PDB file of C-alpha atoms and ligand atoms in Angstrom:
ATOM      1  CA  MET A1424      65.139-106.348-124.456  1.00 66.00           C
ATOM      2  CA  THR A1425      66.603-105.769-128.218  1.00 91.00           C
ATOM      3  CA  ARG A1426      66.997-102.151-128.131  1.00 97.00           C
ATOM      4  CA  LEU A1427      69.912-102.356-130.656  1.00 98.00           C
ATOM      5  CA  ASN A1428      68.911-105.204-132.877  1.00 97.00           C
ATOM      6  CA  ASN A1429      71.728-105.484-135.674  1.00 94.00           C
ATOM      7  CA  VAL A1430      72.878-102.363-135.240  1.00 98.00           C
ATOM      8  CA  VAL A1431      76.523-102.214-135.507  1.00 98.00           C
ATOM      9  CA  ALA A1432      78.757-100.785-132.706  1.00 99.00           C
ATOM     10  CA  ILE A1433      82.507-100.193-132.345  1.00 99.00           C
ATOM     11  CA  ILE A1434      83.737 -99.650-128.769  1.00 99.00           C
ATOM     12  CA  THR A1435      87.047 -98.396-127.873  1.00 99.00           C
ATOM     13  CA  GLY A1436      88.695 -99.450-124.257  1.00 98.00           C
ATOM     14  CA  ALA A1437      86.187-102.791-124.492  1.00 99.00           C
ATOM     15  CA  GLY A1438      89.057-105.161-122.765  1.00 98.00           C
ATOM     16  CA  ARG A1439      87.429-103.825-119.162  1.00 98.00           C
ATOM     17  CA  GLY A1440      85.905-101.538-117.011  1.00 99.00           C
ATOM     18  CA  ILE A1441      82.935 -99.276-118.735  1.00 99.00           C
ATOM     19  CA  GLY A1442      84.117-100.485-121.993  1.00 99.00           C
ATOM     20  CA  GLU A1443      83.595-103.654-120.989  1.00 99.00           C
ATOM     21  CA  ALA A1444      80.328-103.264-119.251  1.00 99.00           C
ATOM     22  CA  ILE A1445      79.129-101.175-122.565  1.00 99.00           C
ATOM     23  CA  ALA A1446      79.999-104.404-124.638  1.00 99.00           C
ATOM     24  CA  ARG A1447      78.090-106.760-122.499  1.00 98.00           C
ATOM     25  CA  ARG A1448      74.934-104.511-122.332  1.00 98.00           C
ATOM     26  CA  TYR A1449      74.935-103.698-125.986  1.00 98.00           C
ATOM     27  CA  ALA A1450      75.255-107.319-126.884  1.00 98.00           C
ATOM     28  CA  SER A1451      72.364-108.474-124.733  1.00 98.00           C
ATOM     29  CA  GLU A1452      70.507-105.799-126.520  1.00 98.00           C
ATOM     30  CA  GLY A1453      71.227-107.488-129.938  1.00 98.00           C
ATOM     31  CA  ALA A1454      74.198-105.093-131.129  1.00 98.00           C
ATOM     32  CA  ARG A1455      76.697-106.588-133.483  1.00 98.00           C
ATOM     33  CA  LEU A1456      80.411-105.324-132.095  1.00 99.00           C
ATOM     34  CA  VAL A1457      83.437-104.382-132.891  1.00 99.00           C
ATOM     35  CA  LEU A1458      85.572-104.389-129.531  1.00 99.00           C
ATOM     36  CA  ALA A1459      88.917-102.529-130.217  1.00 98.00           C
ATOM     37  CA  ASP A1460      91.207-102.278-126.923  1.00 98.00           C
ATOM     38  CA  ILE A1461      95.225-101.767-126.726  1.00 98.00           C
ATOM     39  CA  ASN A1462      95.233-104.620-124.973  1.00 98.00           C
ATOM     40  CA  GLN A1463      94.418-107.787-127.323  1.00 98.00           C
ATOM     41  CA  ASP A1464      94.169-110.553-125.222  1.00 98.00           C
ATOM     42  CA  ALA A1465      91.367-108.636-123.000  1.00 98.00           C
ATOM     43  CA  VAL A1466      89.219-108.232-126.275  1.00 98.00           C
ATOM     44  CA  THR A1467      89.845-111.572-128.051  1.00 98.00           C
ATOM     45  CA  SER A1468      88.738-113.223-124.663  1.00 98.00           C
ATOM     46  CA  LEU A1469      85.754-111.290-124.152  1.00 98.00           C
ATOM     47  CA  ALA A1470      84.992-112.054-127.631  1.00 98.00           C
ATOM     48  CA  SER A1471      85.368-115.463-127.710  1.00 98.00           C
ATOM     49  CA  GLU A1472      83.022-115.609-124.566  1.00 98.00           C
ATOM     50  CA  LEU A1473      80.275-113.143-126.117  1.00 98.00           C
ATOM     51  CA  SER A1474      80.518-115.098-130.061  1.00 98.00           C
ATOM     52  CA  GLU A1475      79.289-118.659-127.798  1.00 98.00           C
ATOM     53  CA  HIS A1476      76.416-116.833-126.715  1.00 98.00           C
ATOM     54  CA  GLY A1477      75.477-115.766-130.338  1.00 98.00           C
ATOM     55  CA  VAL A1478      76.754-112.329-130.497  1.00 98.00           C
ATOM     56  CA  ASP A1479      78.678-111.113-133.974  1.00 98.00           C
ATOM     57  CA  VAL A1480      81.767-109.973-132.920  1.00 98.00           C
ATOM     58  CA  LEU A1481      85.226-108.672-134.266  1.00 98.00           C
ATOM     59  CA  PRO A1482      88.034-107.946-131.547  1.00 98.00           C
ATOM     60  CA  LEU A1483      90.575-105.705-132.471  1.00 98.00           C
ATOM     61  CA  SER A1484      93.949-104.649-131.516  1.00 98.00           C
ATOM     62  CA  ILE A1485      94.428-101.057-131.576  1.00 98.00           C
ATOM     63  CA  ASP A1486      96.091 -97.988-129.943  1.00 98.00           C
ATOM     64  CA  ILE A1487      93.697 -95.046-130.384  1.00 98.00           C
ATOM     65  CA  SER A1488      96.562 -92.492-129.981  1.00 98.00           C
ATOM     66  CA  ASP A1489      97.895 -93.452-133.322  1.00 98.00           C
ATOM     67  CA  PRO A1490      95.112 -91.797-135.781  1.00 98.00           C
ATOM     68  CA  GLU A1491      96.571 -94.425-138.665  1.00 98.00           C
ATOM     69  CA  ALA A1492      95.380 -97.003-136.280  1.00 98.00           C
ATOM     70  CA  SER A1493      91.970 -95.596-135.820  1.00 98.00           C
ATOM     71  CA  SER A1494      91.662 -95.000-139.755  1.00 98.00           C
ATOM     72  CA  ARG A1495      92.175 -98.836-140.122  1.00 98.00           C
ATOM     73  CA  MET A1496      89.655 -99.348-137.241  1.00 98.00           C
ATOM     74  CA  ILE A1497      87.130 -98.077-139.446  1.00 98.00           C
ATOM     75  CA  ASP A1498      88.129 -99.393-142.683  1.00 98.00           C
ATOM     76  CA  GLU A1499      88.254-102.853-141.253  1.00 98.00           C
ATOM     77  CA  SER A1500      84.963-102.659-139.144  1.00 98.00           C
ATOM     78  CA  THR A1501      83.388-101.364-142.554  1.00 98.00           C
ATOM     79  CA  GLU A1502      84.693-103.930-144.571  1.00 98.00           C
ATOM     80  CA  TYR A1503      83.677-106.915-142.054  1.00 98.00           C
ATOM     81  CA  TYR A1504      80.332-105.228-141.266  1.00 98.00           C
ATOM     82  CA  GLY A1505      79.407-103.113-144.381  1.00 98.00           C
ATOM     83  CA  ARG A1506      78.662 -99.781-141.774  1.00 98.00           C
ATOM     84  CA  ILE A1507      78.713 -98.613-138.516  1.00 98.00           C
ATOM     85  CA  ASP A1508      76.032 -97.374-136.508  1.00 98.00           C
ATOM     86  CA  VAL A1509      77.153 -96.667-133.082  1.00 99.00           C
ATOM     87  CA  MET A1510      80.912 -95.723-132.156  1.00 98.00           C
ATOM     88  CA  VAL A1511      81.554 -95.571-128.316  1.00 99.00           C
ATOM     89  CA  ASN A1512      84.943 -93.732-128.102  1.00 99.00           C
ATOM     90  CA  ASN A1513      85.586 -94.803-124.394  1.00 99.00           C
ATOM     91  CA  ALA A1514      89.624 -95.700-124.036  1.00 99.00           C
ATOM     92  CA  GLY A1515      91.193 -93.395-121.800  1.00 98.00           C
ATOM     93  CA  VAL A1516      94.068 -92.975-119.199  1.00 98.00           C
ATOM     94  CA  ILE A1517      94.961 -90.936-116.226  1.00 98.00           C
ATOM     95  CA  ARG A1518      97.881 -90.210-114.033  1.00 98.00           C
ATOM     96  CA  VAL A1519      97.336 -88.246-110.906  1.00 98.00           C
ATOM     97  CA  LYS A1520     100.040 -86.013-110.594  1.00 98.00           C
ATOM     98  CA  SER A1521     100.091 -82.154-108.970  1.00 98.00           C
ATOM     99  CA  PHE A1522      99.928 -78.893-111.063  1.00 98.00           C
ATOM    100  CA  LEU A1523     103.647 -78.450-110.560  1.00 98.00           C
ATOM    101  CA  GLU A1524     104.826 -82.081-110.958  1.00 98.00           C
ATOM    102  CA  THR A1525     103.045 -82.435-114.204  1.00 98.00           C
ATOM    103  CA  THR A1526     105.881 -83.098-116.821  1.00 98.00           C
ATOM    104  CA  THR A1527     105.265 -83.003-120.670  1.00 98.00           C
ATOM    105  CA  GLN A1528     105.037 -86.624-121.291  1.00 98.00           C
ATOM    106  CA  ASP A1529     102.371 -86.807-118.609  1.00 98.00           C
ATOM    107  CA  TRP A1530     100.516 -84.145-120.672  1.00 98.00           C
ATOM    108  CA  ASP A1531     101.066 -85.715-123.748  1.00 98.00           C
ATOM    109  CA  TYR A1532     100.259 -88.683-122.486  1.00 98.00           C
ATOM    110  CA  MET A1533      96.634 -88.117-121.812  1.00 98.00           C
ATOM    111  CA  GLN A1534      95.914 -85.747-124.313  1.00 98.00           C
ATOM    112  CA  SER A1535      97.368 -88.194-126.661  1.00 98.00           C
ATOM    113  CA  VAL A1536      94.660 -90.816-125.756  1.00 98.00           C
ATOM    114  CA  ASN A1537      91.945 -88.751-124.203  1.00 98.00           C
ATOM    115  CA  ALA A1538      91.883 -85.937-126.736  1.00 98.00           C
ATOM    116  CA  ARG A1539      94.000 -86.216-129.833  1.00 98.00           C
ATOM    117  CA  GLY A1540      93.454 -89.985-129.971  1.00 98.00           C
ATOM    118  CA  LEU A1541      89.827 -89.444-129.739  1.00 98.00           C
ATOM    119  CA  PHE A1542      89.564 -86.556-132.178  1.00 98.00           C
ATOM    120  CA  PHE A1543      90.731 -88.585-135.072  1.00 98.00           C
ATOM    121  CA  SER A1544      88.993 -91.829-134.047  1.00 98.00           C
ATOM    122  CA  VAL A1545      85.910 -89.288-134.252  1.00 98.00           C
ATOM    123  CA  GLN A1546      87.123 -88.150-137.576  1.00 98.00           C
ATOM    124  CA  ALA A1547      87.369 -91.399-139.147  1.00 98.00           C
ATOM    125  CA  CYS A1548      84.414 -92.798-137.898  1.00 98.00           C
ATOM    126  CA  ALA A1549      82.440 -89.598-138.796  1.00 98.00           C
ATOM    127  CA  ARG A1550      83.537 -89.986-142.532  1.00 98.00           C
ATOM    128  CA  GLN A1551      81.955 -93.553-142.565  1.00 98.00           C
ATOM    129  CA  MET A1552      78.712 -92.624-140.738  1.00 98.00           C
ATOM    130  CA  LEU A1553      78.011 -89.223-143.191  1.00 98.00           C
ATOM    131  CA  SER A1554      79.030 -91.424-146.347  1.00 98.00           C
ATOM    132  CA  GLN A1555      76.018 -94.172-145.548  1.00 98.00           C
ATOM    133  CA  VAL A1556      72.213 -94.150-145.825  1.00 98.00           C
ATOM    134  CA  PRO A1557      70.235 -94.293-142.401  1.00 97.00           C
ATOM    135  CA  LEU A1558      68.919 -98.120-140.670  1.00 96.00           C
ATOM    136  CA  ALA A1559      65.415 -96.230-141.291  1.00 96.00           C
ATOM    137  CA  ASP A1560      63.895 -93.291-142.841  1.00 97.00           C
ATOM    138  CA  GLY A1561      64.408 -89.831-140.766  1.00 97.00           C
ATOM    139  CA  ARG A1562      66.848 -91.350-138.817  1.00 98.00           C
ATOM    140  CA  PRO A1563      70.287 -90.509-137.956  1.00 98.00           C
ATOM    141  CA  THR A1564      72.986 -92.230-140.120  1.00 98.00           C
ATOM    142  CA  GLY A1565      75.199 -92.778-137.403  1.00 98.00           C
ATOM    143  CA  LYS A1566      75.474 -92.060-133.686  1.00 98.00           C
ATOM    144  CA  ILE A1567      79.026 -90.939-132.106  1.00 99.00           C
ATOM    145  CA  ILE A1568      79.201 -91.274-127.816  1.00 99.00           C
ATOM    146  CA  ASN A1569      82.418 -89.753-126.226  1.00 99.00           C
ATOM    147  CA  MET A1570      83.467 -90.753-122.922  1.00 99.00           C
ATOM    148  CA  SER A1571      84.403 -87.523-121.063  1.00 99.00           C
ATOM    149  CA  SER A1572      84.054 -87.339-117.181  1.00 98.00           C
ATOM    150  CA  ILE A1573      82.834 -85.027-114.643  1.00 98.00           C
ATOM    151  CA  ALA A1574      86.443 -84.064-114.168  1.00 98.00           C
ATOM    152  CA  GLY A1575      86.258 -82.317-117.503  1.00 98.00           C
ATOM    153  CA  ARG A1576      83.325 -80.342-116.213  1.00 98.00           C
ATOM    154  CA  SER A1577      84.659 -79.259-113.272  1.00 97.00           C
ATOM    155  CA  GLY A1578      88.841 -78.628-112.659  1.00 96.00           C
ATOM    156  CA  ARG A1579      90.387 -79.815-109.163  1.00 93.00           C
ATOM    157  CA  GLY A1580      93.922 -80.044-107.498  1.00 97.00           C
ATOM    158  CA  LEU A1581      95.630 -83.132-108.602  1.00 98.00           C
ATOM    159  CA  ILE A1582      94.319 -83.991-112.278  1.00 98.00           C
ATOM    160  CA  CYS A1583      95.006 -80.903-114.338  1.00 98.00           C
ATOM    161  CA  ALA A1584      95.964 -82.885-117.407  1.00 98.00           C
ATOM    162  CA  TYR A1585      93.248 -85.030-117.290  1.00 98.00           C
ATOM    163  CA  SER A1586      90.681 -82.422-116.591  1.00 98.00           C
ATOM    164  CA  ALA A1587      91.773 -80.852-119.733  1.00 98.00           C
ATOM    165  CA  SER A1588      91.964 -83.821-121.679  1.00 98.00           C
ATOM    166  CA  LYS A1589      88.058 -84.506-120.700  1.00 98.00           C
ATOM    167  CA  ALA A1590      86.984 -80.708-121.009  1.00 98.00           C
ATOM    168  CA  ALA A1591      88.332 -81.300-124.614  1.00 98.00           C
ATOM    169  CA  VAL A1592      86.200 -84.611-125.629  1.00 99.00           C
ATOM    170  CA  ILE A1593      83.280 -82.295-124.505  1.00 98.00           C
ATOM    171  CA  MET A1594      83.967 -79.237-127.098  1.00 98.00           C
ATOM    172  CA  ILE A1595      84.864 -82.214-129.604  1.00 99.00           C
ATOM    173  CA  THR A1596      81.386 -83.759-129.268  1.00 99.00           C
ATOM    174  CA  GLN A1597      79.993 -79.815-129.729  1.00 98.00           C
ATOM    175  CA  SER A1598      81.791 -79.221-132.698  1.00 99.00           C
ATOM    176  CA  GLY A1599      81.003 -82.522-133.729  1.00 99.00           C
ATOM    177  CA  ALA A1600      77.397 -82.297-133.100  1.00 99.00           C
ATOM    178  CA  SER A1601      77.459 -79.258-134.746  1.00 98.00           C
ATOM    179  CA  GLU A1602      79.292 -80.032-138.227  1.00 98.00           C
ATOM    180  CA  PHE A1603      77.534 -83.702-138.874  1.00 98.00           C
ATOM    181  CA  SER A1604      73.934 -82.449-137.794  1.00 98.00           C
ATOM    182  CA  PRO A1605      71.339 -83.543-139.437  1.00 98.00           C
ATOM    183  CA  LYS A1606      73.112 -86.557-140.248  1.00 98.00           C
ATOM    184  CA  VAL A1607      75.097 -88.067-137.477  1.00 98.00           C
ATOM    185  CA  THR A1608      74.952 -87.408-133.704  1.00 98.00           C
ATOM    186  CA  VAL A1609      77.504 -86.589-131.342  1.00 99.00           C
ATOM    187  CA  ASN A1610      76.963 -87.130-127.491  1.00 99.00           C
ATOM    188  CA  SER A1611      79.055 -87.403-124.181  1.00 98.00           C
ATOM    189  CA  ILE A1612      79.152 -89.188-120.901  1.00 99.00           C
ATOM    190  CA  CYS A1613      80.524 -87.868-117.964  1.00 98.00           C
ATOM    191  CA  PRO A1614      80.827 -90.518-115.085  1.00 98.00           C
ATOM    192  CA  GLY A1615      81.892 -89.745-111.523  1.00 98.00           C
ATOM    193  CA  PRO A1616      83.876 -92.052-109.761  1.00 98.00           C
ATOM    194  CA  VAL A1617      83.419 -95.663-111.236  1.00 98.00           C
ATOM    195  CA  ASP A1618      84.340 -98.652-109.661  1.00 98.00           C
ATOM    196  CA  THR A1619      86.752-100.238-112.464  1.00 98.00           C
ATOM    197  CA  GLU A1620      90.628-100.736-112.028  1.00 98.00           C
ATOM    198  CA  MET A1621      91.116 -96.973-113.337  1.00 98.00           C
ATOM    199  CA  TRP A1622      89.727 -95.948-109.769  1.00 98.00           C
ATOM    200  CA  VAL A1623      92.477 -98.355-108.080  1.00 98.00           C
ATOM    201  CA  LYS A1624      95.116 -96.601-109.936  1.00 98.00           C
ATOM    202  CA  ILE A1625      93.682 -93.352-109.097  1.00 98.00           C
ATOM    203  CA  ASP A1626      93.021 -94.036-105.164  1.00 98.00           C
ATOM    204  CA  ALA A1627      96.803 -95.527-105.140  1.00 98.00           C
ATOM    205  CA  GLN A1628      98.523 -92.630-106.429  1.00 98.00           C
ATOM    206  CA  TRP A1629      96.351 -89.704-104.774  1.00 98.00           C
ATOM    207  CA  ALA A1630      96.610 -91.629-101.687  1.00 98.00           C
ATOM    208  CA  ALA A1631     100.432 -91.850-101.838  1.00 98.00           C
ATOM    209  CA  ILE A1632     100.406 -87.887-102.743  1.00 98.00           C
ATOM    210  CA  GLU A1633      98.525 -86.964 -99.562  1.00 97.00           C
ATOM    211  CA  GLY A1634      99.725 -89.815 -97.203  1.00 98.00           C
ATOM    212  CA  LYS A1635      96.658 -91.527 -96.920  1.00 98.00           C
ATOM    213  CA  PRO A1636      96.088 -95.120 -96.614  1.00 98.00           C
ATOM    214  CA  THR A1637      95.113 -97.130 -99.633  1.00 97.00           C
ATOM    215  CA  GLY A1638      91.528 -97.254-100.325  1.00 98.00           C
ATOM    216  CA  SER A1639      90.628 -94.128 -98.435  1.00 98.00           C
ATOM    217  CA  VAL A1640      90.557 -91.242-101.299  1.00 98.00           C
ATOM    218  CA  TRP A1641      87.505 -93.879-103.489  1.00 98.00           C
ATOM    219  CA  SER A1642      85.697 -94.372 -99.965  1.00 98.00           C
ATOM    220  CA  GLU A1643      85.700 -90.766 -99.480  1.00 97.00           C
ATOM    221  CA  ARG A1644      84.404 -89.632-102.917  1.00 97.00           C
ATOM    222  CA  VAL A1645      81.864 -92.557-102.386  1.00 98.00           C
ATOM    223  CA  LYS A1646      80.520 -91.109 -99.208  1.00 98.00           C
ATOM    224  CA  GLY A1647      79.644 -88.002-101.343  1.00 97.00           C
ATOM    225  CA  VAL A1648      77.628 -89.175-103.683  1.00 98.00           C
ATOM    226  CA  PRO A1649      74.118 -88.324-103.386  1.00 98.00           C
ATOM    227  CA  MET A1650      72.403 -91.693-104.294  1.00 98.00           C
ATOM    228  CA  GLY A1651      74.288 -93.235-101.667  1.00 98.00           C
ATOM    229  CA  ARG A1652      76.447 -95.789-103.311  1.00 98.00           C
ATOM    230  CA  ALA A1653      79.324 -96.333-105.292  1.00 98.00           C
ATOM    231  CA  GLN A1654      78.747 -96.108-109.260  1.00 98.00           C
ATOM    232  CA  LYS A1655      79.145 -99.151-111.215  1.00 98.00           C
ATOM    233  CA  PRO A1656      80.374 -99.627-114.769  1.00 99.00           C
ATOM    234  CA  GLU A1657      76.681-100.506-115.801  1.00 99.00           C
ATOM    235  CA  ASP A1658      75.456 -97.239-114.685  1.00 98.00           C
ATOM    236  CA  VAL A1659      77.354 -95.878-117.489  1.00 99.00           C
ATOM    237  CA  ALA A1660      75.882 -98.495-119.772  1.00 99.00           C
ATOM    238  CA  SER A1661      72.856 -97.671-119.745  1.00 98.00           C
ATOM    239  CA  MET A1662      73.580 -94.292-120.609  1.00 98.00           C
ATOM    240  CA  ALA A1663      75.454 -95.655-123.418  1.00 99.00           C
ATOM    241  CA  CYS A1664      72.639 -97.915-124.311  1.00 98.00           C
ATOM    242  CA  PHE A1665      70.365 -94.591-124.360  1.00 98.00           C
ATOM    243  CA  LEU A1666      72.502 -92.684-126.372  1.00 98.00           C
ATOM    244  CA  ALA A1667      72.870 -95.529-129.128  1.00 98.00           C
ATOM    245  CA  SER A1668      69.210 -96.137-129.327  1.00 98.00           C
ATOM    246  CA  LYS A1669      65.965 -94.626-131.207  1.00 98.00           C
ATOM    247  CA  ASP A1670      64.758 -93.052-128.143  1.00 98.00           C
ATOM    248  CA  SER A1671      67.698 -90.609-128.469  1.00 98.00           C
ATOM    249  CA  ASP A1672      67.549 -89.524-132.128  1.00 98.00           C
ATOM    250  CA  PHE A1673      67.091 -85.905-131.526  1.00 98.00           C
ATOM    251  CA  ILE A1674      69.783 -85.451-129.313  1.00 98.00           C
ATOM    252  CA  THR A1675      73.141 -84.322-130.059  1.00 99.00           C
ATOM    253  CA  GLY A1676      76.395 -81.802-128.561  1.00 98.00           C
ATOM    254  CA  GLN A1677      75.012 -83.081-124.971  1.00 98.00           C
ATOM    255  CA  SER A1678      76.860 -84.429-122.463  1.00 98.00           C
ATOM    256  CA  TYR A1679      75.107 -86.202-119.493  1.00 98.00           C
ATOM    257  CA  HIS A1680      76.548 -86.425-115.972  1.00 98.00           C
ATOM    258  CA  VAL A1681      76.322 -90.066-115.058  1.00 98.00           C
ATOM    259  CA  ASP A1682      77.279 -89.648-111.411  1.00 98.00           C
ATOM    260  CA  GLY A1683      74.956 -90.392-108.834  1.00 98.00           C
ATOM    261  CA  GLY A1684      74.269 -86.478-108.416  1.00 98.00           C
ATOM    262  CA  LEU A1685      77.896 -85.725-107.620  1.00 97.00           C
ATOM    263  CA  LEU A1686      77.997 -82.539-109.829  1.00 97.00           C
ATOM    264  CA  MET A1687      74.973 -80.455-110.176  1.00 96.00           C
ATOM    265  CA  LEU A1688      75.429 -78.086-112.828  1.00 89.00           C
TER     266      LEU A1688
HETATM  267  N1  LIG B  92      86.706 -95.330-113.665  1.00 56.45           N
HETATM  268  C1  LIG B  92      85.954 -93.789-113.666  1.00 56.45           C
HETATM  269  O1  LIG B  92      85.851 -93.291-112.542  1.00 56.45           O
HETATM  270  C2  LIG B  92      85.941 -93.245-114.777  1.00 56.45           C
HETATM  271  C3  LIG B  92      85.357 -91.792-114.076  1.00 56.45           C
HETATM  272  C4  LIG B  92      84.710 -90.898-115.503  1.00 56.45           C
HETATM  273  C5  LIG B  92      85.425 -91.076-116.688  1.00 56.45           C
HETATM  274  N2  LIG B  92      86.067 -92.296-117.023  1.00 56.45           N
HETATM  275  C6  LIG B  92      86.396 -92.903-118.154  1.00 56.45           C
HETATM  276  O2  LIG B  92      85.839 -93.668-118.851  1.00 56.45           O
HETATM  277  C7  LIG B  92      86.783 -94.439-119.462  1.00 56.45           C
HETATM  278  C8  LIG B  92      86.768 -95.649-119.120  1.00 56.45           C
HETATM  279  O3  LIG B  92      87.289 -95.425-117.852  1.00 56.45           O
HETATM  280  P1  LIG B  92      87.578 -97.103-116.985  1.00 56.45           P
HETATM  281  O4  LIG B  92      87.472 -96.599-115.629  1.00 56.45           O
HETATM  282  O5  LIG B  92      86.895 -98.444-117.629  1.00 56.45           O
HETATM  283  O6  LIG B  92      89.120 -97.513-117.349  1.00 56.45           O
HETATM  284  P2  LIG B  92      89.789 -98.722-117.427  1.00 56.45           P
HETATM  285  O7  LIG B  92      91.258 -98.057-117.279  1.00 56.45           O
HETATM  286  O8  LIG B  92      89.707 -99.539-116.404  1.00 56.45           O
HETATM  287  O9  LIG B  92      89.727 -99.295-118.923  1.00 56.45           O
HETATM  288  C9  LIG B  92      90.575 -98.766-119.819  1.00 56.45           C
HETATM  289  C10 LIG B  92      90.387 -99.435-121.366  1.00 56.45           C
HETATM  290  O10 LIG B  92      90.771 -98.396-122.235  1.00 56.45           O
HETATM  291  C11 LIG B  92      91.947 -99.220-122.528  1.00 56.45           C
HETATM  292  N3  LIG B  92      92.919 -98.471-123.181  1.00 56.45           N
HETATM  293  C12 LIG B  92      94.097 -97.388-122.738  1.00 56.45           C
HETATM  294  N4  LIG B  92      94.513 -96.754-123.340  1.00 56.45           N
HETATM  295  C13 LIG B  92      94.394 -97.681-124.820  1.00 56.45           C
HETATM  296  C14 LIG B  92      94.648 -96.883-126.326  1.00 56.45           C
HETATM  297  N5  LIG B  92      95.667 -96.248-126.286  1.00 56.45           N
HETATM  298  N6  LIG B  92      93.882 -97.356-127.440  1.00 56.45           N
HETATM  299  C15 LIG B  92      93.211 -98.436-126.981  1.00 56.45           C
HETATM  300  N7  LIG B  92      92.775 -98.755-125.385  1.00 56.45           N
HETATM  301  C16 LIG B  92      93.666 -98.297-124.843  1.00 56.45           C
HETATM  302  C17 LIG B  92      92.756-100.048-121.431  1.00 56.45           C
HETATM  303  O11 LIG B  92      93.461-101.184-122.488  1.00 56.45           O
HETATM  304  C18 LIG B  92      91.798-100.818-120.858  1.00 56.45           C
HETATM  305  O12 LIG B  92      90.899-101.712-121.251  1.00 56.45           O
HETATM  306  C19 LIG B  92      87.949 -93.509-119.892  1.00 56.45           C
HETATM  307  O13 LIG B  92      87.849 -92.795-120.872  1.00 56.45           O
HETATM  308  C20 LIG B  92      87.846 -92.799-118.568  1.00 56.45           C
HETATM  309  O14 LIG B  92      88.814 -91.654-118.741  1.00 56.45           O
HETATM  310  C21 LIG B  92      86.271 -93.271-116.153  1.00 56.45           C
END
C-alpha cells in the first residue's frame, strides 16, 4: 500500500506505543518520516530499523513541552525534507490522581506536554504548512493530527487534570481548523484504552488508589468495550493513516473516537 507515497510526516512521541505504530504504518504506506521523542534512544533505534528497510527517517530528540524545541523541530524537518505534509502531535503524559490530591506540579506536568506543548507545536507547524504549496492542485498544503482521548470528551474520577488537557486538544483542533482552513486541515483522534506502556502505568496507579490487584482496572475497562477486545496501537494508526491521506482532504475540525464503541456520543 502506498497511500502516503513521498508524504513528509512528523510524529511526536514516536518512540513507543501509539506513536511507534503510526510511524510503522506511515512507513509501510510510503511516507518519509521525522520521528520525535524525548527518549532519544527509542527513536534512534526505530529510525535505524526503518531505514534498513529503505525508509527515509530523521530521528529527533525533543521535549515537546519546550516551545523553542518545537520550533527547532519544524526548522530541522523543513531543512531536511524541504516541506512538511503531515504532523501527528501524539506525545502525551498522564498521572492518575484523585481530584483532591492533584497538585500544581501534577496539573502543570500534564498541561505542559498535552495542551501547552501541543499548542505551540501546532503553531510552529502551521506556520510552515501555510507557507508552502500543496502536493497537488486543489489539495490542502498540510494536515495536522492531534492525539486527544475519550477522556477529553467525558470527565471521570481520578484523571481530571489529564481529561482537562485532552479536552483542550479538541478545542485547539477546532480553533486551528477554523483559522487555517482552507489551506491546512486539523483533526484529532480520541482513543479509548489502548494496550501500551501508558496503560500499564494507568492500571498500576489506579489499582493502587482503589486497593485492587494489578491488571484489574485494565481488564474491567476492556470488558466494557462493545467490540469485544482490547484496543491495539494499530487501531489508532489506521485512523491516523486515513487523516493523513487524500481520502480525508475535505475533513477538518473533527475529533474521531477510536475506542471500539466505548463512548457513543
Ligand atoms: N494508551 C492509551 O490508552 C491512550 C488513550 C487515549 C489517548 N492516548 C494518548 O495517545 C498518545 C500516545 O499514548 P501511548 O499510550 O502511546 O503512550 P506511551 O506513554 O506508551 O508513549 C508516549 C511516548 O511519548 C513520549 N513523550 C512523553 N513525553 C514527551 C515529551 N515531553 N516530549 C516528547 N515526547 C514525549 C514518550 O517518551 C513515549 O515514547 C498520548 O498523547 C496519550 O495521551 C493514549
